[in-house]
Coordinates of C-alpha atoms in Angstrom, one line a residue:
X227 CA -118.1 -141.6 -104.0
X228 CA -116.7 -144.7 -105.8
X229 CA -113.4 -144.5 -103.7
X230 CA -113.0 -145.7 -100.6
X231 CA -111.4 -143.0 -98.4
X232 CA -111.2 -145.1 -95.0
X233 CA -109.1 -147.8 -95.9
X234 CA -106.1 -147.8 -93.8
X235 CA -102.7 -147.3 -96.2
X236 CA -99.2 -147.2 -95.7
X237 CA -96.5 -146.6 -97.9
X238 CA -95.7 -150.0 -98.7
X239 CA -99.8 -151.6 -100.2
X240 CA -100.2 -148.2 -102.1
X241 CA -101.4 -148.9 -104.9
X242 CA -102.0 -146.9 -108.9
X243 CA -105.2 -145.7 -107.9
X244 CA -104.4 -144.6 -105.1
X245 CA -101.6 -142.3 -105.8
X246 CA -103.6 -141.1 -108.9
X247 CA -106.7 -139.8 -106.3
X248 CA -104.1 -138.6 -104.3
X249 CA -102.8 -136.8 -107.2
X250 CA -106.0 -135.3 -108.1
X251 CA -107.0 -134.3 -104.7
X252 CA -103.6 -132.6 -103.9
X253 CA -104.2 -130.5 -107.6
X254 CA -107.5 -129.4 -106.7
X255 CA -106.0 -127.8 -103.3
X256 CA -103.0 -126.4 -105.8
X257 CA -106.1 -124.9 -108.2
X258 CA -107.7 -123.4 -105.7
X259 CA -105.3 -121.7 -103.6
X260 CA -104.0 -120.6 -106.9
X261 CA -107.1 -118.8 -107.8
X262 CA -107.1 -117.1 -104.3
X263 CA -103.8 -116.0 -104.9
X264 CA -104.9 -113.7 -107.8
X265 CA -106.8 -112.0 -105.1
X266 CA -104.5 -112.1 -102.4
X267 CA -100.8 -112.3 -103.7
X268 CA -99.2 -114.1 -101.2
X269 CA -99.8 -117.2 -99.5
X270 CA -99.6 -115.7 -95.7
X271 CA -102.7 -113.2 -96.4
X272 CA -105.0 -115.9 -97.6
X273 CA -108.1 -116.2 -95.4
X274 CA -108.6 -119.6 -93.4
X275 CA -112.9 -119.2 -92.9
X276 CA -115.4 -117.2 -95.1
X277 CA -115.6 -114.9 -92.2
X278 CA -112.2 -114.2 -92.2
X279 CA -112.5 -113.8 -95.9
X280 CA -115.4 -111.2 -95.4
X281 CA -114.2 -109.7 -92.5
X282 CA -111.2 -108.7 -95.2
X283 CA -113.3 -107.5 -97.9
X284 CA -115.2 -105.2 -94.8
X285 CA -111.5 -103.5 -93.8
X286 CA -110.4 -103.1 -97.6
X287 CA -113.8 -101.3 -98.7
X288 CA -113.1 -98.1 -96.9
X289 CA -110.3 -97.8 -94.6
X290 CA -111.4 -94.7 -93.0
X291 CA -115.2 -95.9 -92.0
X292 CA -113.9 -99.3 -90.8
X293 CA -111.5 -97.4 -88.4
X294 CA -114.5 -95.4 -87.6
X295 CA -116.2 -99.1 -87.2
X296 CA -113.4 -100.0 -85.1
X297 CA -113.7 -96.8 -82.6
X298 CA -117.3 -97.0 -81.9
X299 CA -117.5 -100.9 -81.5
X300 CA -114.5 -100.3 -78.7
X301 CA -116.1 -97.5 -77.3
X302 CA -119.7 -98.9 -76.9
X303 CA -118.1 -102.7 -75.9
X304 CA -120.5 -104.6 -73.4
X305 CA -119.1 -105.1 -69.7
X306 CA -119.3 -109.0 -69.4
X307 CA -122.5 -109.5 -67.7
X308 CA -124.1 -107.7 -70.6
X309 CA -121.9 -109.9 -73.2
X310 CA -123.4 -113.0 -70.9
X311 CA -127.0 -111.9 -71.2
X312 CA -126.6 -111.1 -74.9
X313 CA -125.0 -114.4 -75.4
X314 CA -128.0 -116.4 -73.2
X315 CA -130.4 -114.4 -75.9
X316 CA -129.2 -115.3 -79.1
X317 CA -131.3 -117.8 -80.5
X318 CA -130.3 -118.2 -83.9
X319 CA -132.4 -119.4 -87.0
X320 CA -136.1 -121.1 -86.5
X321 CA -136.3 -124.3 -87.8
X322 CA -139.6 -126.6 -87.6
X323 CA -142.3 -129.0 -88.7
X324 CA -145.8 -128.5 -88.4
X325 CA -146.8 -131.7 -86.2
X326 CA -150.2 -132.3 -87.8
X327 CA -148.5 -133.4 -91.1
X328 CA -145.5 -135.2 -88.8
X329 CA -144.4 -137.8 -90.9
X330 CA -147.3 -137.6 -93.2
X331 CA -146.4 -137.7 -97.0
X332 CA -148.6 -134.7 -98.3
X333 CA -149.1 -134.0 -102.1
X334 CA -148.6 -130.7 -104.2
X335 CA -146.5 -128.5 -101.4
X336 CA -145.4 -125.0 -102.2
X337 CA -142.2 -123.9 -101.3
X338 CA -141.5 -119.5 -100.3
X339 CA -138.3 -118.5 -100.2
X340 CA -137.1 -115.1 -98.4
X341 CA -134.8 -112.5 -100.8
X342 CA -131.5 -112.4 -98.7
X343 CA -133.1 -112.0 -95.4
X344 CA -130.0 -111.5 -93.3
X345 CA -129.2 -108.6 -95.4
X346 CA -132.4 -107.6 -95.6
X347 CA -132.5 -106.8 -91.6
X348 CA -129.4 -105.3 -91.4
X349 CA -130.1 -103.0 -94.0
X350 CA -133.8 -101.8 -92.7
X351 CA -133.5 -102.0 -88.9
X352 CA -131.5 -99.9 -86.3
X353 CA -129.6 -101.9 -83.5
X354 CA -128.6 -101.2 -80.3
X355 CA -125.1 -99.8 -79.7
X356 CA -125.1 -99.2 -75.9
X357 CA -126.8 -100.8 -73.3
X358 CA -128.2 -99.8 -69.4
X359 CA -126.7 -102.0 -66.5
X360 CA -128.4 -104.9 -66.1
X361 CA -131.4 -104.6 -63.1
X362 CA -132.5 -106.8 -61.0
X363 CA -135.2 -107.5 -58.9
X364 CA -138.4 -105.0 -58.2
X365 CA -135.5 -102.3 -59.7
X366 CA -135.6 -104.6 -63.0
X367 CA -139.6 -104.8 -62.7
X368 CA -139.8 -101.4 -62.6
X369 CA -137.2 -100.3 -65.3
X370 CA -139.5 -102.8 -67.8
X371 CA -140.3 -101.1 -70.8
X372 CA -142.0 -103.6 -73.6
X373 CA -142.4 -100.3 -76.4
X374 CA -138.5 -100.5 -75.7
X375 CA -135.7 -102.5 -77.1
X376 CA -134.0 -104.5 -74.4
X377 CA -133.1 -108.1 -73.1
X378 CA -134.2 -109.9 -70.0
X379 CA -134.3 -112.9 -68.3
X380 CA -137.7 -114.0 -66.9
X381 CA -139.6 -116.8 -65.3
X382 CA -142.7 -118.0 -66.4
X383 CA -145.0 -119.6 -64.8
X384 CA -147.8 -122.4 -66.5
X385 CA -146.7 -121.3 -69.9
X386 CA -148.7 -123.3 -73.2
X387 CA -148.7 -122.9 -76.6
X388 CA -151.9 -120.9 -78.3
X389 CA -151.6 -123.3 -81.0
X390 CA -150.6 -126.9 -80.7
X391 CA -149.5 -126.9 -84.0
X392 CA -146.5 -123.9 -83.4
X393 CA -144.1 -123.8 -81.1
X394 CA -141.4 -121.7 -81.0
X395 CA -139.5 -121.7 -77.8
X396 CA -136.4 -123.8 -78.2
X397 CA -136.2 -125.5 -74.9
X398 CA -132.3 -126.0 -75.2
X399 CA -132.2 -122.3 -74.4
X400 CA -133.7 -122.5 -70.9
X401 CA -132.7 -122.5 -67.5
X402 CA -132.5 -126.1 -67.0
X403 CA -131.6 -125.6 -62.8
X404 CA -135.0 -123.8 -62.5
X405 CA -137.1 -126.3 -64.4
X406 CA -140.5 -127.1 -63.3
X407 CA -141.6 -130.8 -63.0
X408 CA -144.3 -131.2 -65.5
X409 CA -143.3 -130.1 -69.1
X410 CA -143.8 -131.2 -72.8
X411 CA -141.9 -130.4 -75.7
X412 CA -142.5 -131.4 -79.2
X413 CA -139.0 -131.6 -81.6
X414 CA -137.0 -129.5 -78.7
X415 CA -139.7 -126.6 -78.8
X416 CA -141.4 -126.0 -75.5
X417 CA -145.7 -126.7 -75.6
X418 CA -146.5 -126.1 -71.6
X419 CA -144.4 -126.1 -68.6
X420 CA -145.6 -125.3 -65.1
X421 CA -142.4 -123.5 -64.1
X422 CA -139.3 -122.2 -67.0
X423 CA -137.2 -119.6 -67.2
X424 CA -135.7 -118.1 -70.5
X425 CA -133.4 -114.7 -71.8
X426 CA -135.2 -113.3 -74.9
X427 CA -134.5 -110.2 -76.4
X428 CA -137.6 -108.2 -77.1
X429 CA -138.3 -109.0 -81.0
X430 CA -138.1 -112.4 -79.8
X431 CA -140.5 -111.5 -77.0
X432 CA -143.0 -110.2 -79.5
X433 CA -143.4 -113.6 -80.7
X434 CA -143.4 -115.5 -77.8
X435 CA -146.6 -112.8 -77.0
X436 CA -148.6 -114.1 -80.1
X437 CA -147.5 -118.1 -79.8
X438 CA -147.9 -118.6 -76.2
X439 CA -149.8 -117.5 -72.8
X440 CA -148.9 -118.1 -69.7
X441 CA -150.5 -117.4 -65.6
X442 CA -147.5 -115.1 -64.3
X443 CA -144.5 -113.7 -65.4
X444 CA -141.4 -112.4 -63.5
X445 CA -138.4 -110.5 -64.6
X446 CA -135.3 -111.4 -62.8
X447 CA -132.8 -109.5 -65.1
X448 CA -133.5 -106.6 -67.3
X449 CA -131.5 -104.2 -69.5
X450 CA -132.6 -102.1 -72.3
X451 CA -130.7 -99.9 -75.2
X452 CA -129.6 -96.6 -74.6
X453 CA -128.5 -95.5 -78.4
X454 CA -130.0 -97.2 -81.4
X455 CA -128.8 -97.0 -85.0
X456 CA -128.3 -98.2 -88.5
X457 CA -125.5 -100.6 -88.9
X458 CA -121.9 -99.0 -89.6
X459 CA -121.3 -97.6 -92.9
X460 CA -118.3 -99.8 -94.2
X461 CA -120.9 -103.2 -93.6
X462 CA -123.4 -100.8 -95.2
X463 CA -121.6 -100.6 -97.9
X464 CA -120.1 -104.5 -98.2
X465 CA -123.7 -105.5 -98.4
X466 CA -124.6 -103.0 -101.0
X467 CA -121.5 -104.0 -103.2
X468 CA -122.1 -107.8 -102.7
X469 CA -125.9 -107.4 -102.9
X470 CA -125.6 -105.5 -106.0
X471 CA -122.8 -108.3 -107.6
X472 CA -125.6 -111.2 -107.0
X473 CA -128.6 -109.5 -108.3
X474 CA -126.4 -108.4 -111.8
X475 CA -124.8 -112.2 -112.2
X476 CA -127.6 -113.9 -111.7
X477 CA -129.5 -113.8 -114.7
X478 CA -126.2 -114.3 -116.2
X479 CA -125.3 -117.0 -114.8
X480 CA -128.9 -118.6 -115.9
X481 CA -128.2 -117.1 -119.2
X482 CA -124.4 -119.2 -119.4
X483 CA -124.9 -121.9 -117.2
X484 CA -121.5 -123.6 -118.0
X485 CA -119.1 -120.6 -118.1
X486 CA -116.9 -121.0 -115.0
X487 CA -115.9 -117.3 -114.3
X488 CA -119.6 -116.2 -113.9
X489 CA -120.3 -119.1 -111.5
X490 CA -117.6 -118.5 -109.4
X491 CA -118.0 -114.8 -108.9
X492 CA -122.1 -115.2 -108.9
X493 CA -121.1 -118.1 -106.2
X494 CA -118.6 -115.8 -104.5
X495 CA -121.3 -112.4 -104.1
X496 CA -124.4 -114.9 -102.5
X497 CA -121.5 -116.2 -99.9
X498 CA -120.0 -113.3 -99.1
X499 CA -123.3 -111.5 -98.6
X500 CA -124.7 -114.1 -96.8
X501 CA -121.4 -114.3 -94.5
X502 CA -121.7 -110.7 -93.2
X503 CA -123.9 -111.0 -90.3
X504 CA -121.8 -114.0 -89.1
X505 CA -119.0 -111.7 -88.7
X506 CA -121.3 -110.2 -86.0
X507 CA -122.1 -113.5 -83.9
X508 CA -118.4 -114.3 -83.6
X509 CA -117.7 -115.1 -79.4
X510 CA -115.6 -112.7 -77.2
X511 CA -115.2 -116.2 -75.3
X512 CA -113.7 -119.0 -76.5
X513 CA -113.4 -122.3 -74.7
X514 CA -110.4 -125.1 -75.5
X515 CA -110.8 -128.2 -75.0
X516 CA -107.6 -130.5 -74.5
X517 CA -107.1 -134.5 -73.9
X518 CA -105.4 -135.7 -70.8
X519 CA -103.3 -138.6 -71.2
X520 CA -106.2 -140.7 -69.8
X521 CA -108.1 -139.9 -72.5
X522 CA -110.4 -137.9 -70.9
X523 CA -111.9 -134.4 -71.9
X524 CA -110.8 -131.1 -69.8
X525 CA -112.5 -127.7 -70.7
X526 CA -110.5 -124.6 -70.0
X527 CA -112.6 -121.4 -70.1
X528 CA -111.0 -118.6 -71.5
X529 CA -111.0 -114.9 -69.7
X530 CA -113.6 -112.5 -71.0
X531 CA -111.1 -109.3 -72.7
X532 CA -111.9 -107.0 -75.6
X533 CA -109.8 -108.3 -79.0
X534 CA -107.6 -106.1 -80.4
X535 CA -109.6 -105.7 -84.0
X536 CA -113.0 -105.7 -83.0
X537 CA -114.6 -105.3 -86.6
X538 CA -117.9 -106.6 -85.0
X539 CA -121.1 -106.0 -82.8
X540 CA -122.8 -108.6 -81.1
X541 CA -125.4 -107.0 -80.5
X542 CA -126.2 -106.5 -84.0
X543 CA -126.0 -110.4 -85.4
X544 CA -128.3 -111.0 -82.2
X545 CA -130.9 -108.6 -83.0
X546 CA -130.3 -109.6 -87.2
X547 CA -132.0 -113.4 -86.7
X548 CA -134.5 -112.5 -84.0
X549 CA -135.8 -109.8 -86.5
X550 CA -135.5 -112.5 -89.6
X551 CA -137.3 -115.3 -87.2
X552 CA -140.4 -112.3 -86.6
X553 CA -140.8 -112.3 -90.1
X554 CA -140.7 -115.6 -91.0
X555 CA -143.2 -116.8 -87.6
X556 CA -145.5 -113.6 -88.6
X557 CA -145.4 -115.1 -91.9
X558 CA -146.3 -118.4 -91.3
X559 CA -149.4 -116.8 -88.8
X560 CA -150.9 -114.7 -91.6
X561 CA -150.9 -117.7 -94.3
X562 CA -152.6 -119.8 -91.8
X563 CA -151.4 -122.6 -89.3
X564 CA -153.5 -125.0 -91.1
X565 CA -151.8 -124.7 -94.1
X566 CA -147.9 -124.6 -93.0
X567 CA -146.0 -127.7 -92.9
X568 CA -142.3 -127.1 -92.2
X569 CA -139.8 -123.6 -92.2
X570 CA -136.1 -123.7 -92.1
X571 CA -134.7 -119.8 -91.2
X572 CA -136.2 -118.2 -94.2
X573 CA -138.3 -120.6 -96.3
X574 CA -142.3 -122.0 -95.7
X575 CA -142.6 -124.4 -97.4
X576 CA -146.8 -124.5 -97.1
X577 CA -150.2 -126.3 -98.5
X578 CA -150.9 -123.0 -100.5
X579 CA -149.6 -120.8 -103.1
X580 CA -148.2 -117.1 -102.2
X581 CA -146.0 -114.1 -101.9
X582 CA -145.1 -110.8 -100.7
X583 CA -146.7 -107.9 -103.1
X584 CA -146.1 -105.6 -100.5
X585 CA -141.6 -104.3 -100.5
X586 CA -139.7 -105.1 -97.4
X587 CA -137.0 -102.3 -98.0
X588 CA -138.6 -99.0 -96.8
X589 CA -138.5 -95.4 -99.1
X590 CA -135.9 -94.4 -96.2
X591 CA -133.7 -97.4 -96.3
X592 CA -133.3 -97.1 -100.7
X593 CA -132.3 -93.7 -100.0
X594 CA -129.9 -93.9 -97.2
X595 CA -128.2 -96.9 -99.1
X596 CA -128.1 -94.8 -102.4
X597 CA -126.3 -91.8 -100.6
X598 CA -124.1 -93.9 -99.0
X599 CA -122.7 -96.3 -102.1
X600 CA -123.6 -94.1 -104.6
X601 CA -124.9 -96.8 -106.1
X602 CA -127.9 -97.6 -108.2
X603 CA -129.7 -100.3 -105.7
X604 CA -132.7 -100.5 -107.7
X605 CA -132.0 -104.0 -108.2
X606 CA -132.2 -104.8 -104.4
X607 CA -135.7 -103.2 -103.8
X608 CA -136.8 -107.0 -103.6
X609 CA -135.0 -107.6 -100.6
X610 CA -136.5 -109.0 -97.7
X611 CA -139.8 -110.2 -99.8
X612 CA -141.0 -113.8 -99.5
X613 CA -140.5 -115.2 -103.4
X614 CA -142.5 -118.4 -104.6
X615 CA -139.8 -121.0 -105.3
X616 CA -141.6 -121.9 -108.7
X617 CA -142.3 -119.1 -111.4
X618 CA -145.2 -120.3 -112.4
X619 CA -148.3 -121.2 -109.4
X620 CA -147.8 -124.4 -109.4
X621 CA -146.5 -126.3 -106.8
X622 CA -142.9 -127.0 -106.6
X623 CA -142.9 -130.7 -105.1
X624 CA -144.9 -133.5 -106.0
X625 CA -144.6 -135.0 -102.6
X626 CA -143.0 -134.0 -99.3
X627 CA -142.6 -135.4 -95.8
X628 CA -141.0 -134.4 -92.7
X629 CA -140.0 -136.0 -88.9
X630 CA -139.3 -133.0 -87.1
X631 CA -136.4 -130.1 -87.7
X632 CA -133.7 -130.6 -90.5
X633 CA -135.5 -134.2 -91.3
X634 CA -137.7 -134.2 -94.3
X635 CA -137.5 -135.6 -98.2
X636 CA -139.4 -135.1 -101.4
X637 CA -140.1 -135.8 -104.9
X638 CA -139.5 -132.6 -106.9
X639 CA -139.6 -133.6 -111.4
X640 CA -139.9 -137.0 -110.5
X641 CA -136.6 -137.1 -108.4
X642 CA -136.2 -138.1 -104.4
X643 CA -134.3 -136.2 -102.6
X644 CA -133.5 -136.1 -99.2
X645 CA -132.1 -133.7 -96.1
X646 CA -131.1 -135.3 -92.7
X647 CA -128.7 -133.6 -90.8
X648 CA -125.4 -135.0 -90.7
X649 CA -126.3 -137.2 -93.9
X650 CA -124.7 -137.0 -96.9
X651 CA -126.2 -138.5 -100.3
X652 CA -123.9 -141.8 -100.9
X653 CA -125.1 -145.4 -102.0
X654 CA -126.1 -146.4 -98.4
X655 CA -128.2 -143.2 -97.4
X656 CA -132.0 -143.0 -97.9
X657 CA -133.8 -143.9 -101.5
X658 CA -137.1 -143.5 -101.4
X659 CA -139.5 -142.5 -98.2
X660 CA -139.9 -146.5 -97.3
X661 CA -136.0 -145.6 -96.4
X662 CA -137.5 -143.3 -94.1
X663 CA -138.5 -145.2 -90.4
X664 CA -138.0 -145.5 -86.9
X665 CA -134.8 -147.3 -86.3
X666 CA -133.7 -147.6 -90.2
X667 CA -129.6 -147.6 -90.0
X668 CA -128.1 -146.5 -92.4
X669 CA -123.9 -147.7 -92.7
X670 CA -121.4 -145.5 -93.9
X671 CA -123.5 -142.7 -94.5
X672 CA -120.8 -140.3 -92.5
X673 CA -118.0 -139.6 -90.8
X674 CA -117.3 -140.1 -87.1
X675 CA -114.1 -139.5 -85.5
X676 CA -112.1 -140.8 -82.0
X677 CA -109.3 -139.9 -80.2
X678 CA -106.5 -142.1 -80.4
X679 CA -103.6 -142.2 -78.2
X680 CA -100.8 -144.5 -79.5
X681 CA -100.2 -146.0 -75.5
X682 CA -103.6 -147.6 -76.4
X683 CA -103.2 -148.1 -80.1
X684 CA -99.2 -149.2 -80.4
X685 CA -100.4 -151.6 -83.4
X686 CA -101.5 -150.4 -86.4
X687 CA -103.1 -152.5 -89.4
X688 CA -103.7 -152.2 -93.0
X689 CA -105.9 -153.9 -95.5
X690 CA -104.6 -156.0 -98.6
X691 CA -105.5 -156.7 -102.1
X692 CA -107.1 -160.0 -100.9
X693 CA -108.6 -158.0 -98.0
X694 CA -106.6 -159.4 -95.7
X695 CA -105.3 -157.5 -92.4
X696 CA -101.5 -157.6 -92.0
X697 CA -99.8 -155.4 -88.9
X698 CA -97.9 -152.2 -90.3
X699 CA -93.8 -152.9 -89.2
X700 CA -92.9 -149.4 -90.1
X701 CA -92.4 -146.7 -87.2
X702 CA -94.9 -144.9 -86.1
X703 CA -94.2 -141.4 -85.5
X704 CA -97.7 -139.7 -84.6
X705 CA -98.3 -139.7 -80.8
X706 CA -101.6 -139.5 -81.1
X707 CA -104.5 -137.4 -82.8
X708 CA -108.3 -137.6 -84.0
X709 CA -109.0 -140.5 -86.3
X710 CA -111.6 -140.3 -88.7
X711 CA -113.8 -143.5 -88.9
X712 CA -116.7 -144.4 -90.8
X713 CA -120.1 -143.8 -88.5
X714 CA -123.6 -144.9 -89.2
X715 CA -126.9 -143.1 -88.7
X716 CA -129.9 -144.1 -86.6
X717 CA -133.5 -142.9 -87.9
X718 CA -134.8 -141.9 -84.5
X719 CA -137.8 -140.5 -83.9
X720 CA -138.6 -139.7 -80.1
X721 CA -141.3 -141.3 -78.3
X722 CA -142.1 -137.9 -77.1
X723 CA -143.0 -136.8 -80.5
X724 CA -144.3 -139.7 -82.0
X725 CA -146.9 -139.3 -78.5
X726 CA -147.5 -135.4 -79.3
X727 CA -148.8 -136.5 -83.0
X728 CA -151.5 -138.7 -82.0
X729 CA -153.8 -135.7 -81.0
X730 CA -154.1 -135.3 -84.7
X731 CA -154.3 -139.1 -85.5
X732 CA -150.9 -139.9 -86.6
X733 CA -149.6 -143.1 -85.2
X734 CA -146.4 -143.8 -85.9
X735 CA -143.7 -145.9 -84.8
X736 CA -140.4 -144.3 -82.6
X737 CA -137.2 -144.9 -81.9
X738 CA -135.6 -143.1 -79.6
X739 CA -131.8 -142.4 -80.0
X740 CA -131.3 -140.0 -76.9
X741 CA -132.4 -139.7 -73.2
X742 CA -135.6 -138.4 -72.9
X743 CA -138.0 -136.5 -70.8
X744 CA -139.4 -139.3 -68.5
X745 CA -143.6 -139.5 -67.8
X746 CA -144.5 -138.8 -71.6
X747 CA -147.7 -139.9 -71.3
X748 CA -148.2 -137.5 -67.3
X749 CA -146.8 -134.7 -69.3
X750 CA -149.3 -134.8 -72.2
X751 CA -152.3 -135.3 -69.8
X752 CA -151.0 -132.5 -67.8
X753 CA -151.2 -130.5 -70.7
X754 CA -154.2 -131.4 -72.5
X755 CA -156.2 -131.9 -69.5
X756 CA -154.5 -127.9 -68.0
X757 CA -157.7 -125.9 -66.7
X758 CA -157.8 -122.1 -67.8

């Protein structure tokens, strides 16, 4: 943090310091890549993502299954209105605070973690391989089976929350052309709408069932799964070998703190293990984006096709988060409303100590996983359980606070710490929670970056030791590219939340850093005011 990475230099005000962080940077790169060359020999098989890396480890574990892998995820491939619906389903990870402590700082707040629950699903549950062409109209109505697992797109009409205090529709994943007029979120989740239209997948329609209730429902599109079962054997058996490798290193690693190699291969397992289901959410479309020489933005969609190495189902990473965000909302439901104050994908943290004492991982599950790795998975019978953070029943934080989704700070052994989205820690970001208001701006906290075309930029200027700016003479060679800048960050809080919190006698101050919803205050008498 003590050196200053956007200074503009050139070749000619470089100066010791410099070159010797340029040094060090340069011989970190060198250690790495030379560590990943003990695994991979050569410098043209090293993986560029953790994906990539995983997806390797998946073709090397067993050449013959991930063939096998190969042949059925080609022979059961979705046409691409399926892919479209799939793709319009996939929701992702539930993140969200409980607006009756919005912004509140609350003392002695527990925090539950869930044992690997990626894994967890895609060890327990059977997904859909093959789907039913997609119906529609009275034909889709009719075809509606809820005991069934399938994917639809449906309108609802005068839709509200059961409970103010959860909401778990994300309203980016509507239909926006079809929006009603009257409608009120709270941090991007959807509390009543007189007219909306979403695709859910049925696990995620299961929750929508015990969070929401609405006047009339319609089914426009509708498809449902024609085979179901476990995930392939080669991830089967990636998950075992990685779960497995975690569990073993990480008493070890407690044990020996400061020796490297058990770090790095503890560190290795938990990202690899947790990488696997990405390697199922991967797009069959991709779209490029290029830079006219106006400097404006064009978007070229790519054709739908099959790739060559499929090495994935997307059905599976869909249906993998909408089970994990059942258990973690079903969670948060049995422990009480009251006393949950804020969840990120698979930790509560909550006003009250507790855990699972009940196992995740069914009889069936341990034994199909032992016949298939031959290996002793004993040590993964935990999987899937919610864990208290602390080992003891105390809780973990002295003090917590949060402003909405991936926005919150505490004091954990007398330390602050803070998570904002897009904010790293460095000497300008928050310090305490008076750092923590409407319209705070914080400088230098993170990078931004512009495009730069040199027909607009044909001057370049560097800083000297007297921190004056002199032009560069040399040539410049680069047409153009993305420039990295330093970029502040603006403590909003919308006036459609700070509104929403008032019903529970939180007044607080917004800021609002985006365009919003207009008629906040029509919305939320609509709402309140709604006759059953």
């Amino acid at each position: 943090l003590e050196y200053d990475y956007s200074g503009i230099r050139c070749k000619n005000n470089l100066t010791d310091k410099d070159y010797e962080y340029n040094e060090n940077d340069v011989n970190i790169v060198i250690d790495y890549v030379n560590m990943l060359l003990k695994e991979y020999k050569k410098l043209k098989n090293l993986p560029l993502t953790q994906t990539s890396r995983v997806r390797k480890v998946i073709r090397d574990n067993d050449k013959i299954f991930y063939n096998e892998f190969n042949r059925v995820a080609n022979k059961f491939f979705p046409d691409e209105n399926q892919y479209k619906l799939m793709e319009q389903a996939f929701t992702g990870a539930f993140t969200y605070g409980n607006p009756q402590y919005f912004g509140q700082i609350l003392d002695n707040v527990y925090s539950a973690d869930r044992i690997s629950a990626y894994p967890a699903e895609m060890l327990e549950n059977n997904y859909p391989y093959k789907w039913t062409k997609i119906y529609t109209g009275d034909e889709a109505v009719k075809k509606y089976n809820e005991n069934n697992t399938f994917i639809f797109n449906v309108t609802f009409k005068n839709i509200r929350s059961i409970d103010n205090r959860l909401n778990v529709l994300s309203i980016s994943k509507c239909n926006i052309k079809t929006l009603g007029d009257d409608i009120l979120s709270y941090n991007g989740k959807l509390v009543f709408a007189n007219t909306i239209e979403f695709t859910l997948d049925s696990v995620n329609f299961s929750i929508v069932k015990k969070c929401y209730k609405w006047d009339n429902m319609t089914i426009n599109k509708y498809m449902e799964a024609m085979i179901e079962r476990r995930v392939p054997r080669t991830l089967l058996q990636t998950i075992i070998k990685f779960a497995t490798d975690k569990q073993k290193l990480k008493p070890l690693v407690k044990e020996n703190p400061y020796d490297d190699e058990l770090n790095k291969n503890y560190m290795t397992s938990k990202e690899m293990l947790n990488s696997i289901c990405g390697t199922q959410v991967m797009k069959f479309t991709n779209t490029e984006y290029t830079v006219n020489p106006d400097g404006e933005w064009l978007v070229n969609y790519k054709e739908y096709e099959k790739p060559k190495n499929l090495m994935r189902m997307f059905s599976i990473g869909l249906f993998v988060t909408a089970y994990a965000r059942k258990q973690l909302i079903e969670k948060i439901l049995e422990n009480g409303i009251e006393n949950f104050v804020y969840c990120d994908t698979d930790s509560i943290k909550s006003l009250n100590y507790f855990e699972d004492s009940n196992k995740y991982l069914s009889n069936n599950s341990l034994i199909r996983m032992n016949n298939v790795s031959r290996i002793d998975v004993s040590q993964i019978e935990n999987f899937g359980m919610f864990e208290n953070e602390n080992t003891t029943d105390k809780p973990i934080y002295e003090k917590f606070v949060h402003y909405g989704a991936k926005k919150y700070a505490y004091i954990r052994d007398g330390e602050f710490h803070f998570v904002i989205s897009g904010v790293p820690k460095s000497e300008n970001s928050p310090k305490s929670f008076n750092d923590l208001k409407a319209g705070k701006v914080y400088e230098k906290v993170k990078n931004g970056h512009a495009f730069v075309l040199n027909t607009y930029h044909n001057k370049m200027y560097y800083k000297d030791s007297d921190g004056n700016f002199n032009e560069y003479q040399g040539k410049i060679k680069d047409r153009g590219g993305i420039a990295i800048v330093d970029a502040y960050y603006t403590f909003g809080i919308s006036s459609i939340d700070s509104n929403y919190v008032k019903q529970y006698g939180i007044n607080i101050k917004s800021y609002n850093t985006e365009i919003e919803v207009e008629n906040i205050e029509d919305n939320i008498y609509n709402f309140f005011n709604f006759k059953e």
